[in-house]
Amino acid sequence: MMRLEIDAGNTFLKWRLMDAQRLVESNSILTKDFKAQSMASLATYAVQQILVGSVAGVENNHQVQAACISLWGIDPIFAKTSNNCAGVKNSYLDASKMGVDRWLAMIAAYKKVNRSVIVVDCGSAITVDYVSAKGVHQGGYIIPGLRLMRESLLRNTAQVRFDQDHTGMAMRPGVNTTEAVMHGCSYLFQSLAHSLKDEADAETELFITGGDGELMHSMMASGLFEPDLVMEGLVWVCR
């Protein structure tokens, strides 16, 4: 069966077309720029099922739904967070309050190894979730991502002004405001990477995903980088 999987995040909207377990095509676009034509290259494929994991908001969900109906005549299935799914138990009293991207990534990671996992999603925000060997979600953290850290300093601190074109991940102490902000954020990111690496033991598998996931993975020099982890959870949650 040909299945289209969509991961609509706060910053990027990603999709991949799967024929059973085989990847046919994948792509991404800025979420704010998404329109029906964004997926026009897939229109000739005989898509039979469309699964969506979205934290992009109601308006974007309507756009995705309209695009799918227009291109294939299929109403997509939107994943929802629940109390239990595929052997994983949610720790939230109100499961609907958890972002579905976290839920999808946790389930995908757990089903890959069927033992305790730490799941790190480095997107606009960095989320860290812990699942026990018995599949019980033990809680997690939500931390500003690299871009959010830098933007919040610029937006919320009147005396902080710096060159936003400055790039790189240098971590030496800054000798001007731009360096102090950029290197400081890089330092925190690296500190988190090292802390998470230390938490993972022989009985716990560490999974990393998200737009800055590859960078986090390179700093850890351990764990598994799985860029499509959220989409991999869709087949379990949307059953």
C-alpha positions as a LaTeX table, in Angstrom:
\begin{tabular}{lrrr}
\hline
Residue & $x$ (\AA) & $y$ (\AA) & $z$ (\AA) \\
\hline
Met1 & 0.00 & 0.00 & 0.00 \\
Met2 & 1.30 & 3.44 & $-0.92$ \\
Arg3 & 1.19 & 5.68 & 2.14 \\
Leu4 & 1.96 & 9.39 & 2.49 \\
Glu5 & 3.29 & 10.45 & 5.90 \\
Ile6 & 3.39 & 14.12 & 6.94 \\
Asp7 & 5.14 & 15.71 & 9.92 \\
Ala8 & 3.91 & 19.30 & 10.31 \\
Gly9 & 6.12 & 21.07 & 12.82 \\
Asn10 & 6.28 & 24.65 & 14.02 \\
Thr11 & 9.04 & 25.53 & 11.56 \\
Phe12 & 9.17 & 22.83 & 8.89 \\
Leu13 & 6.60 & 20.59 & 7.28 \\
Lys14 & 8.12 & 17.30 & 6.10 \\
Trp15 & 6.64 & 14.46 & 4.13 \\
Arg16 & 7.65 & 11.10 & 2.78 \\
Leu17 & 5.93 & 8.69 & 0.41 \\
Met18 & 6.24 & 5.05 & 1.38 \\
Asp19 & 5.43 & 1.97 & $-0.71$ \\
Ala20 & 5.09 & $-0.59$ & 2.06 \\
Gln21 & 8.50 & $-0.22$ & 3.76 \\
Arg22 & 10.26 & 1.35 & 0.78 \\
Leu23 & 10.87 & 5.10 & 0.64 \\
Val24 & 9.67 & 6.50 & $-2.71$ \\
Glu25 & 10.17 & 10.23 & $-2.23$ \\
Ser26 & 10.61 & 12.78 & 0.57 \\
Asn27 & 10.83 & 16.53 & 0.91 \\
Ser28 & 10.21 & 19.45 & 3.26 \\
Ile29 & 9.16 & 23.10 & 3.21 \\
Leu30 & 8.80 & 25.91 & 5.71 \\
Thr31 & 5.46 & 25.32 & 7.41 \\
Lys32 & 4.34 & 28.89 & 6.78 \\
Asp33 & 4.98 & 28.46 & 3.03 \\
Phe34 & 3.00 & 25.23 & 2.60 \\
Lys35 & 0.30 & 25.08 & $-0.07$ \\
Ala36 & $-1.31$ & 22.33 & $-2.13$ \\
Gln37 & 1.24 & 22.81 & $-4.93$ \\
Ser38 & 4.02 & 21.97 & $-2.48$ \\
Met39 & 3.21 & 18.28 & $-2.91$ \\
Ala40 & 2.23 & 18.46 & $-6.58$ \\
Ser41 & 5.15 & 16.23 & $-7.59$ \\
Leu42 & 3.41 & 13.36 & $-5.78$ \\
Ala43 & 0.04 & 13.83 & $-7.53$ \\
Thr44 & 0.67 & 11.06 & $-10.07$ \\
Tyr45 & 1.25 & 8.42 & $-7.39$ \\
Ala46 & $-1.61$ & 6.17 & $-6.35$ \\
Val47 & $-1.63$ & 7.21 & $-2.71$ \\
Gln48 & $-4.01$ & 5.06 & $-0.69$ \\
Gln49 & $-3.53$ & 6.40 & 2.83 \\
Ile50 & $-2.35$ & 9.70 & 4.33 \\
Leu51 & $-1.20$ & 9.98 & 7.94 \\
Val52 & $-0.38$ & 13.30 & 9.60 \\
Gly53 & 1.34 & 14.30 & 12.82 \\
Ser54 & 0.85 & 18.02 & 13.34 \\
Val55 & 1.67 & 20.65 & 15.93 \\
Ala56 & 1.36 & 23.43 & 13.35 \\
Gly57 & $-2.10$ & 24.64 & 14.35 \\
Val58 & $-5.66$ & 24.45 & 13.09 \\
Glu59 & $-5.17$ & 26.68 & 10.04 \\
Asn60 & $-2.25$ & 24.65 & 8.73 \\
Asn61 & $-4.13$ & 21.41 & 9.41 \\
His62 & $-6.99$ & 22.67 & 7.25 \\
Gln63 & $-4.52$ & 23.50 & 4.48 \\
Val64 & $-2.99$ & 20.03 & 4.64 \\
Gln65 & $-6.41$ & 18.40 & 4.65 \\
Ala66 & $-7.58$ & 20.47 & 1.67 \\
Ala67 & $-4.39$ & 19.67 & $-0.27$ \\
Cys68 & $-4.80$ & 15.94 & 0.30 \\
Ile69 & $-8.42$ & 15.97 & $-0.78$ \\
Ser70 & $-7.58$ & 18.09 & $-3.83$ \\
Leu71 & $-4.63$ & 15.95 & $-4.98$ \\
Trp72 & $-5.84$ & 12.43 & $-4.12$ \\
Gly73 & $-9.43$ & 12.67 & $-2.91$ \\
Ile74 & $-8.31$ & 11.31 & 0.48 \\
Asp75 & $-9.16$ & 12.77 & 3.87 \\
Pro76 & $-5.96$ & 12.40 & 5.94 \\
Ile77 & $-5.86$ & 10.75 & 9.36 \\
Phe78 & $-4.44$ & 13.09 & 12.00 \\
Ala79 & $-2.58$ & 11.36 & 14.82 \\
Lys80 & $-3.73$ & 12.10 & 18.37 \\
Thr81 & $-2.03$ & 11.65 & 21.70 \\
Ser82 & $-3.66$ & 9.04 & 23.94 \\
Asn83 & $-3.22$ & 7.43 & 27.35 \\
Asn84 & $-1.84$ & 4.19 & 25.90 \\
Cys85 & $-0.63$ & 3.16 & 22.47 \\
Ala86 & 1.55 & 0.37 & 21.08 \\
Gly87 & 2.79 & $-0.65$ & 24.51 \\
Val88 & 3.63 & 2.89 & 25.68 \\
Lys89 & 1.77 & 4.47 & 28.63 \\
Asn90 & 1.50 & 8.27 & 28.78 \\
Ser91 & 2.42 & 9.98 & 32.05 \\
Tyr92 & 0.15 & 13.00 & 31.48 \\
Leu93 & $-3.13$ & 13.11 & 33.41 \\
Asp94 & $-4.63$ & 14.74 & 30.33 \\
Ala95 & $-2.94$ & 13.07 & 27.37 \\
Ser96 & $-4.36$ & 15.63 & 24.94 \\
Lys97 & $-2.07$ & 18.27 & 26.48 \\
Met98 & 1.04 & 16.52 & 25.16 \\
Gly99 & 2.30 & 17.51 & 21.71 \\
Val100 & 1.63 & 14.70 & 19.30 \\
Asp101 & 5.15 & 14.95 & 17.88 \\
Arg102 & 6.59 & 13.90 & 21.25 \\
Trp103 & 4.14 & 11.01 & 21.48 \\
Leu104 & 4.92 & 9.80 & 17.96 \\
Ala105 & 8.68 & 9.96 & 18.49 \\
Met106 & 8.49 & 8.11 & 21.80 \\
Ile107 & 6.41 & 5.30 & 20.37 \\
Ala108 & 8.59 & 4.94 & 17.28 \\
Ala109 & 11.74 & 4.79 & 19.39 \\
Tyr110 & 10.32 & 2.31 & 21.88 \\
Lys111 & 9.00 & $-0.01$ & 19.17 \\
Lys112 & 12.43 & $-0.09$ & 17.52 \\
Val113 & 14.17 & $-1.56$ & 20.57 \\
Asn114 & 11.47 & $-2.60$ & 23.10 \\
Arg115 & 13.55 & $-1.38$ & 26.03 \\
Ser116 & 14.11 & 1.88 & 27.88 \\
Val117 & 14.74 & 4.90 & 25.67 \\
Ile118 & 15.61 & 8.56 & 25.89 \\
Val119 & 14.13 & 10.52 & 22.98 \\
Val120 & 15.60 & 13.92 & 22.12 \\
Asp121 & 13.83 & 16.04 & 19.50 \\
Cys122 & 15.88 & 19.12 & 18.59 \\
Gly123 & 13.40 & 21.36 & 16.82 \\
Ser124 & 12.20 & 24.89 & 17.54 \\
Ala125 & 12.06 & 23.61 & 21.09 \\
Ile126 & 14.17 & 20.75 & 22.38 \\
Thr127 & 12.13 & 18.00 & 24.01 \\
Val128 & 13.63 & 15.18 & 26.04 \\
Asp129 & 11.43 & 12.23 & 27.01 \\
Tyr130 & 12.14 & 9.12 & 29.05 \\
Val131 & 10.39 & 5.79 & 28.54 \\
Ser132 & 11.09 & 2.81 & 30.82 \\
Ala133 & 11.78 & $-0.75$ & 29.71 \\
Lys134 & 8.10 & $-1.51$ & 30.45 \\
Gly135 & 6.96 & 1.27 & 28.14 \\
Val136 & 5.99 & 3.77 & 30.83 \\
His137 & 6.63 & 7.41 & 30.01 \\
Gln138 & 8.50 & 8.77 & 33.01 \\
Gly139 & 8.27 & 12.43 & 32.08 \\
Gly140 & 10.38 & 14.83 & 30.10 \\
Tyr141 & 11.71 & 18.30 & 29.52 \\
Ile142 & 10.88 & 21.09 & 27.08 \\
Ile143 & 13.77 & 23.49 & 26.50 \\
Pro144 & 14.20 & 26.38 & 24.03 \\
Gly145 & 16.01 & 25.30 & 20.88 \\
Leu146 & 19.06 & 27.09 & 19.53 \\
Arg147 & 17.06 & 29.53 & 17.42 \\
Leu148 & 14.57 & 30.26 & 20.20 \\
Met149 & 17.33 & 30.91 & 22.72 \\
Arg150 & 18.99 & 33.43 & 20.43 \\
Glu151 & 15.74 & 35.10 & 19.38 \\
Ser152 & 14.46 & 35.40 & 22.96 \\
Leu153 & 17.59 & 37.28 & 24.01 \\
Leu154 & 17.15 & 39.70 & 21.14 \\
Arg155 & 13.41 & 40.16 & 21.64 \\
Asn156 & 13.12 & 40.26 & 25.43 \\
Thr157 & 16.32 & 41.95 & 26.58 \\
Ala158 & 16.39 & 45.63 & 25.65 \\
Gln159 & 20.15 & 46.09 & 25.98 \\
Val160 & 21.11 & 42.99 & 23.99 \\
Arg161 & 21.70 & 43.81 & 20.35 \\
Phe162 & 23.82 & 41.65 & 18.10 \\
Asp163 & 24.53 & 40.62 & 14.53 \\
Gln164 & 21.92 & 38.00 & 13.64 \\
Asp165 & 23.95 & 36.93 & 10.62 \\
His166 & 26.61 & 35.50 & 12.92 \\
Thr167 & 26.70 & 31.72 & 12.47 \\
Gly168 & 28.69 & 28.77 & 13.76 \\
Met169 & 28.94 & 26.77 & 16.97 \\
Ala170 & 32.06 & 28.25 & 18.60 \\
Met171 & 31.97 & 28.03 & 22.40 \\
Arg172 & 34.89 & 30.14 & 23.59 \\
Pro173 & 33.93 & 33.07 & 25.86 \\
Gly174 & 32.69 & 35.93 & 23.67 \\
Val175 & 34.59 & 39.20 & 23.43 \\
Asn176 & 31.59 & 41.13 & 22.06 \\
Thr177 & 27.81 & 40.88 & 22.48 \\
Thr178 & 27.26 & 38.86 & 19.32 \\
Glu179 & 29.83 & 36.27 & 20.34 \\
Ala180 & 28.64 & 36.20 & 23.94 \\
Val181 & 25.06 & 35.39 & 22.87 \\
Met182 & 25.86 & 32.97 & 20.05 \\
His183 & 28.65 & 31.15 & 21.86 \\
Gly184 & 26.62 & 31.06 & 25.07 \\
Cys185 & 23.71 & 29.34 & 23.33 \\
Ser186 & 26.14 & 26.90 & 21.70 \\
Tyr187 & 27.67 & 26.21 & 25.10 \\
Leu188 & 24.28 & 25.36 & 26.60 \\
Phe189 & 23.45 & 23.12 & 23.63 \\
Gln190 & 26.72 & 21.23 & 24.02 \\
Ser191 & 26.24 & 20.94 & 27.79 \\
Leu192 & 22.84 & 19.35 & 27.21 \\
Ala193 & 24.37 & 16.94 & 24.69 \\
His194 & 27.04 & 15.83 & 27.16 \\
Ser195 & 24.52 & 15.51 & 30.00 \\
Leu196 & 22.21 & 13.32 & 27.93 \\
Lys197 & 25.11 & 11.18 & 26.76 \\
Asp198 & 26.02 & 10.53 & 30.40 \\
Glu199 & 22.43 & 9.54 & 31.23 \\
Ala200 & 22.25 & 6.81 & 28.59 \\
Asp201 & 23.57 & 3.49 & 29.90 \\
Ala202 & 23.93 & 0.02 & 28.45 \\
Glu203 & 20.25 & $-0.70$ & 29.07 \\
Thr204 & 18.93 & 2.56 & 27.60 \\
Glu205 & 18.96 & 3.54 & 23.93 \\
Leu206 & 19.32 & 7.21 & 23.05 \\
Phe207 & 17.40 & 8.50 & 20.01 \\
Ile208 & 17.95 & 11.94 & 18.47 \\
Thr209 & 15.76 & 13.62 & 15.86 \\
Gly210 & 14.70 & 17.09 & 14.70 \\
Gly211 & 16.22 & 19.89 & 12.63 \\
Asp212 & 19.22 & 20.34 & 14.97 \\
Gly213 & 19.34 & 16.63 & 15.77 \\
Glu214 & 22.30 & 15.89 & 13.54 \\
Leu215 & 24.31 & 18.59 & 15.32 \\
Met216 & 23.30 & 17.20 & 18.72 \\
His217 & 24.24 & 13.70 & 17.57 \\
Ser218 & 27.67 & 14.84 & 16.40 \\
Met219 & 28.32 & 16.47 & 19.79 \\
Met220 & 27.26 & 13.34 & 21.66 \\
Ala221 & 29.18 & 10.97 & 19.38 \\
Ser222 & 26.71 & 8.32 & 20.55 \\
Gly223 & 23.06 & 7.38 & 20.25 \\
Leu224 & 21.01 & 6.98 & 17.08 \\
Phe225 & 20.13 & 9.87 & 14.79 \\
Glu226 & 16.70 & 9.19 & 13.27 \\
Pro227 & 15.54 & 12.21 & 11.23 \\
Asp228 & 12.13 & 10.66 & 10.42 \\
Leu229 & 11.33 & 9.36 & 13.89 \\
Val230 & 8.09 & 11.35 & 14.22 \\
Met231 & 6.79 & 10.02 & 10.90 \\
Glu232 & 7.81 & 6.48 & 11.86 \\
Gly233 & 5.43 & 6.68 & 14.79 \\
Leu234 & 2.43 & 7.42 & 12.58 \\
Val235 & 1.79 & 3.79 & 11.58 \\
Trp236 & 1.47 & 2.86 & 15.25 \\
Val237 & $-0.63$ & 5.79 & 16.44 \\
Cys238 & $-2.99$ & 5.92 & 13.44 \\
Arg239 & $-3.95$ & 2.25 & 13.46 \\
\hline
\end{tabular}
